[in-house]
Amino acid sequence: GNSVTQMEGPVTLSEEAFLTINCTYTATGYPSLFWYVQYPGEGLQLLLKATKADDKGSNKGFEATYRKETTSFHLEKGSVQVSDSAVYFCAGTLLGSNYKLTFGKGTLLTVNP
Amino acid sequence: ETGVTQTPRHLVMGMTNKKSLKCEQHLGHNAMYWYKQSAKKPLELMFVYSLEERVENNSVPSRFSPECPNSSHLFLHLHTLQPEDSALYLCASSQDSSGRSYNEQFFGPGTRLTVL
């Protein structure tokens, strides 16, 4: 069935390290894809998005490229900061609806000074 | 107030209590959502309202009852809950425009519910 699978956490990195959080999806059609971030004690915030193949979403130094051939939308950042510590969720409109988002389980990232 | 607000932020209730969660969006959106976030599980969509009409009910138990009196407010009425209903309940809103290829959702901070 339609699903989003993302890298199991937790992920622990040192400040200025390179970050990759893998995300793949299973869907019929061509979904829109999103990364959301949840800081401690807060709701989810949209981090970046891509609506068609080969689109690259970017925000706050984070990037993700919509790869149709590998059905992936991996999140990357070249140099993480302590303030990036949060839970990251990959999501997509997998069900052919523009309002139904299917979320991955989330990946907890901890960045140490 | 800006964005999406939720009250209360924390709620502890017994299994026989009746309580309500409130969500308000200040973004001029016309669609609102309730999600349940449990530990180690993906976010679960519970209810969707578009233009104040319920368009989705993902087989949620009847002990959860939503209400959307207008496009800015959404409630979740709770009664006779079970301990397994303890979770973070998130509200979101978006602008539902037919023909758009995506629909960015804005989330509130959530209500942390504990059922004893």
Tab-separated table of C-alpha atoms in Angstrom:
chain	number	residue	atom	x	y	z
A	1	GLY	CA	0.000	0.000	0.000
A	2	ASN	CA	0.931	3.658	0.000
A	3	SER	CA	3.496	4.489	2.645
A	4	VAL	CA	6.416	6.636	3.672
A	5	THR	CA	9.490	4.966	5.121
A	6	GLN	CA	12.156	7.020	6.766
A	7	MET	CA	15.381	6.256	8.505
A	8	GLU	CA	14.985	4.951	12.028
A	9	GLY	CA	16.579	7.093	14.666
A	10	PRO	CA	17.829	8.367	16.829
A	11	VAL	CA	20.600	10.127	14.970
A	12	THR	CA	23.315	11.804	17.022
A	13	LEU	CA	25.840	14.116	15.383
A	14	SER	CA	28.451	16.634	16.399
A	15	GLU	CA	28.026	20.268	15.440
A	16	GLU	CA	29.086	21.013	11.837
A	17	ALA	CA	28.683	17.371	10.763
A	18	PHE	CA	26.891	16.409	7.552
A	19	LEU	CA	23.326	15.180	7.916
A	20	THR	CA	21.364	12.758	5.776
A	21	ILE	CA	17.968	11.376	6.736
A	22	ASN	CA	16.659	8.924	4.180
A	23	CYS	CA	13.049	8.880	3.053
A	24	THR	CA	11.403	6.681	0.448
A	25	TYR	CA	7.779	6.412	-0.555
A	26	THR	CA	5.400	3.980	-2.177
A	27	ALA	CA	2.565	5.532	-4.136
A	28	THR	CA	0.556	5.403	-7.299
A	29	GLY	CA	0.827	8.569	-9.281
A	30	TYR	CA	3.042	11.519	-8.449
A	31	PRO	CA	2.696	12.788	-4.911
A	32	SER	CA	3.884	16.060	-3.469
A	33	LEU	CA	6.568	15.505	-0.846
A	34	PHE	CA	7.369	17.361	2.360
A	35	TRP	CA	9.730	17.463	5.278
A	36	TYR	CA	8.303	18.697	8.565
A	37	VAL	CA	10.285	19.443	11.733
A	38	GLN	CA	9.036	19.236	15.313
A	39	TYR	CA	11.040	21.027	17.988
A	40	PRO	CA	10.587	19.941	21.616
A	41	GLY	CA	7.197	20.920	22.991
A	42	GLU	CA	5.950	22.298	19.694
A	43	GLY	CA	3.801	21.265	16.760
A	44	LEU	CA	5.083	20.391	13.320
A	45	GLN	CA	6.509	23.074	11.054
A	46	LEU	CA	6.904	22.723	7.325
A	47	LEU	CA	10.636	22.686	6.547
A	48	LEU	CA	10.607	22.237	2.786
A	49	LYS	CA	8.583	20.735	-0.040
A	50	ALA	CA	8.740	19.551	-3.650
A	51	THR	CA	5.787	19.029	-5.914
A	52	LYS	CA	7.234	17.259	-8.943
A	53	ALA	CA	10.113	15.063	-10.014
A	54	ASP	CA	13.589	16.648	-9.901
A	55	ASP	CA	12.338	19.576	-7.820
A	56	LYS	CA	14.683	20.533	-5.004
A	57	GLY	CA	13.193	21.946	-1.831
A	58	SER	CA	15.450	24.013	0.398
A	59	ASN	CA	15.177	26.023	3.598
A	60	LYS	CA	17.497	26.984	6.477
A	61	GLY	CA	20.393	25.102	4.867
A	62	PHE	CA	18.373	21.898	4.478
A	63	GLU	CA	17.783	20.400	1.034
A	64	ALA	CA	15.849	17.488	-0.425
A	65	THR	CA	15.466	16.436	-4.073
A	66	TYR	CA	12.400	14.620	-5.406
A	67	ARG	CA	13.797	11.527	-7.157
A	68	LYS	CA	11.094	9.715	-9.069
A	69	GLU	CA	13.406	6.953	-10.298
A	70	THR	CA	14.314	5.932	-6.746
A	71	THR	CA	11.043	7.160	-5.132
A	72	SER	CA	13.111	9.051	-2.606
A	73	PHE	CA	13.222	12.438	-0.911
A	74	HIS	CA	16.289	12.352	1.329
A	75	LEU	CA	16.929	15.287	3.656
A	76	GLU	CA	20.452	16.730	3.782
A	77	LYS	CA	22.299	19.520	5.500
A	78	GLY	CA	25.964	20.259	5.069
A	79	SER	CA	26.700	21.524	8.576
A	80	VAL	CA	24.266	20.940	11.423
A	81	GLN	CA	23.889	23.147	14.490
A	82	VAL	CA	22.780	22.366	18.024
A	83	SER	CA	19.564	24.259	17.264
A	84	ASP	CA	18.704	21.679	14.567
A	85	SER	CA	18.013	19.093	17.265
A	86	ALA	CA	14.414	18.028	16.659
A	87	VAL	CA	12.260	15.282	15.188
A	88	TYR	CA	12.057	15.275	11.385
A	89	PHE	CA	9.077	13.837	9.503
A	90	CYS	CA	8.884	12.950	5.867
A	91	ALA	CA	5.391	13.148	4.365
A	92	GLY	CA	3.606	12.948	1.048
A	93	THR	CA	0.227	13.258	-0.593
A	94	LEU	CA	0.269	9.578	-1.457
A	95	LEU	CA	-3.423	8.929	-1.628
A	96	GLY	CA	-4.237	11.084	-4.616
A	97	SER	CA	-5.728	13.777	-2.438
A	98	ASN	CA	-4.380	17.245	-1.915
A	99	TYR	CA	-5.284	17.217	1.771
A	100	LYS	CA	-4.324	13.747	2.982
A	101	LEU	CA	-0.760	13.627	4.145
A	102	THR	CA	0.887	10.286	4.890
A	103	PHE	CA	3.699	10.691	7.414
A	104	GLY	CA	6.742	8.629	8.202
A	105	LYS	CA	7.437	7.675	11.815
A	106	GLY	CA	9.855	10.522	12.398
A	107	THR	CA	13.594	10.622	13.040
A	108	LEU	CA	14.978	12.162	16.206
A	109	LEU	CA	18.127	14.189	15.571
A	110	THR	CA	20.368	15.279	18.417
A	111	VAL	CA	23.278	17.603	17.673
A	112	ASN	CA	25.963	17.905	20.347
A	113	PRO	CA	28.262	20.925	20.722
B	1	GLU	CA	-2.516	35.520	18.220
B	2	THR	CA	-0.983	34.181	15.052
B	3	GLY	CA	-0.907	30.840	13.295
B	4	VAL	CA	-2.711	27.910	14.857
B	5	THR	CA	-3.373	27.849	18.594
B	6	GLN	CA	-4.562	24.981	20.749
B	7	THR	CA	-5.934	24.861	24.273
B	8	PRO	CA	-5.331	23.408	26.709
B	9	ARG	CA	-1.677	22.485	26.164
B	10	HIS	CA	-1.900	19.703	28.741
B	11	LEU	CA	-4.901	17.716	29.943
B	12	VAL	CA	-5.222	14.878	32.435
B	13	MET	CA	-8.576	13.164	32.616
B	14	GLY	CA	-10.192	10.078	34.038
B	15	MET	CA	-11.949	7.528	31.889
B	16	THR	CA	-15.383	8.774	32.906
B	17	ASN	CA	-14.731	12.456	32.291
B	18	LYS	CA	-15.928	14.604	29.421
B	19	LYS	CA	-13.577	17.253	28.095
B	20	SER	CA	-13.010	19.241	24.917
B	21	LEU	CA	-9.934	20.299	23.013
B	22	LYS	CA	-10.026	23.596	21.171
B	23	CYS	CA	-8.171	24.725	18.073
B	24	GLU	CA	-8.224	28.146	16.460
B	25	GLN	CA	-6.524	29.228	13.266
B	26	HIS	CA	-5.725	32.855	12.435
B	27	LEU	CA	-4.555	32.238	8.869
B	28	GLY	CA	-7.786	32.640	6.920
B	29	HIS	CA	-7.760	28.991	5.923
B	30	ASN	CA	-10.841	26.962	5.050
B	31	ALA	CA	-9.752	23.454	6.043
B	32	MET	CA	-8.872	22.085	9.479
B	33	TYR	CA	-7.549	18.743	10.713
B	34	TRP	CA	-7.160	16.674	13.861
B	35	TYR	CA	-4.173	14.323	14.133
B	36	LYS	CA	-3.142	11.901	16.852
B	37	GLN	CA	0.562	11.532	17.592
B	38	SER	CA	1.475	8.517	19.693
B	39	ALA	CA	4.955	7.461	20.692
B	40	LYS	CA	6.806	5.562	17.982
B	41	LYS	CA	3.883	5.641	15.546
B	42	PRO	CA	3.272	7.788	12.481
B	43	LEU	CA	0.895	10.687	12.770
B	44	GLU	CA	-2.643	9.476	12.343
B	45	LEU	CA	-5.190	11.657	10.572
B	46	MET	CA	-8.424	11.580	12.562
B	47	PHE	CA	-10.727	14.164	11.025
B	48	VAL	CA	-10.736	16.680	8.206
B	49	TYR	CA	-13.124	19.563	7.766
B	50	SER	CA	-13.235	21.585	4.573
B	51	LEU	CA	-15.488	24.622	4.419
B	52	GLU	CA	-16.898	23.500	7.787
B	53	GLU	CA	-18.074	20.182	6.372
B	54	ARG	CA	-16.518	16.933	7.497
B	55	VAL	CA	-14.832	15.237	4.559
B	56	GLU	CA	-12.827	12.556	6.324
B	57	ASN	CA	-13.313	10.363	9.339
B	58	ASN	CA	-10.649	7.703	9.480
B	59	SER	CA	-12.623	5.123	11.441
B	60	VAL	CA	-12.076	6.978	14.670
B	61	PRO	CA	-13.932	5.595	17.722
B	62	SER	CA	-17.123	7.412	18.604
B	63	ARG	CA	-15.677	8.488	21.960
B	64	PHE	CA	-13.984	11.215	19.873
B	65	SER	CA	-16.466	13.707	18.478
B	66	PRO	CA	-15.339	16.661	16.338
B	67	GLU	CA	-17.125	19.936	15.876
B	68	CYS	CA	-16.343	22.725	13.435
B	69	PRO	CA	-18.688	25.685	14.030
B	70	ASN	CA	-16.885	27.961	11.571
B	71	SER	CA	-13.758	27.983	9.437
B	72	SER	CA	-11.578	29.344	12.246
B	73	HIS	CA	-12.503	26.976	15.070
B	74	LEU	CA	-12.304	23.260	15.562
B	75	PHE	CA	-13.142	21.231	18.657
B	76	LEU	CA	-12.556	17.648	19.672
B	77	HIS	CA	-15.019	16.463	22.308
B	78	LEU	CA	-13.799	13.576	24.437
B	79	HIS	CA	-15.826	11.169	26.560
B	80	THR	CA	-15.208	7.809	28.194
B	81	LEU	CA	-11.672	7.622	26.875
B	82	GLN	CA	-9.270	4.745	27.387
B	83	PRO	CA	-5.670	4.905	28.648
B	84	GLU	CA	-4.464	4.001	25.140
B	85	ASP	CA	-5.949	7.290	23.937
B	86	SER	CA	-3.176	9.134	25.766
B	87	ALA	CA	-1.230	10.985	23.087
B	88	LEU	CA	-0.414	14.390	21.615
B	89	TYR	CA	-3.379	15.710	19.650
B	90	LEU	CA	-2.396	18.084	16.897
B	91	CYS	CA	-4.595	20.468	15.002
B	92	ALA	CA	-3.666	21.788	11.565
B	93	SER	CA	-5.173	24.078	8.959
B	94	SER	CA	-4.696	24.698	5.266
B	95	GLN	CA	-6.201	26.487	2.329
B	96	ASP	CA	-8.173	23.898	0.406
B	97	SER	CA	-8.100	24.971	-3.236
B	98	SER	CA	-9.267	22.500	-5.853
B	99	GLY	CA	-6.801	22.027	-8.655
B	100	ARG	CA	-3.720	22.681	-6.559
B	101	SER	CA	-1.190	19.901	-6.538
B	102	TYR	CA	-0.381	20.249	-2.852
B	103	ASN	CA	-1.879	21.664	0.258
B	104	GLU	CA	0.548	22.973	2.870
B	105	GLN	CA	-0.675	22.346	6.382
B	106	PHE	CA	0.142	24.555	9.362
B	107	PHE	CA	0.159	22.858	12.744
B	108	GLY	CA	-0.626	24.000	16.249
B	109	PRO	CA	1.563	23.082	19.241
B	110	GLY	CA	-0.717	20.248	20.304
B	111	THR	CA	-2.545	19.161	23.460
B	112	ARG	CA	-0.768	16.520	25.524
B	113	LEU	CA	-3.570	14.264	26.761
B	114	THR	CA	-3.167	11.737	29.561
B	115	VAL	CA	-6.034	9.382	30.355
B	116	LEU	CA	-5.836	7.754	33.774
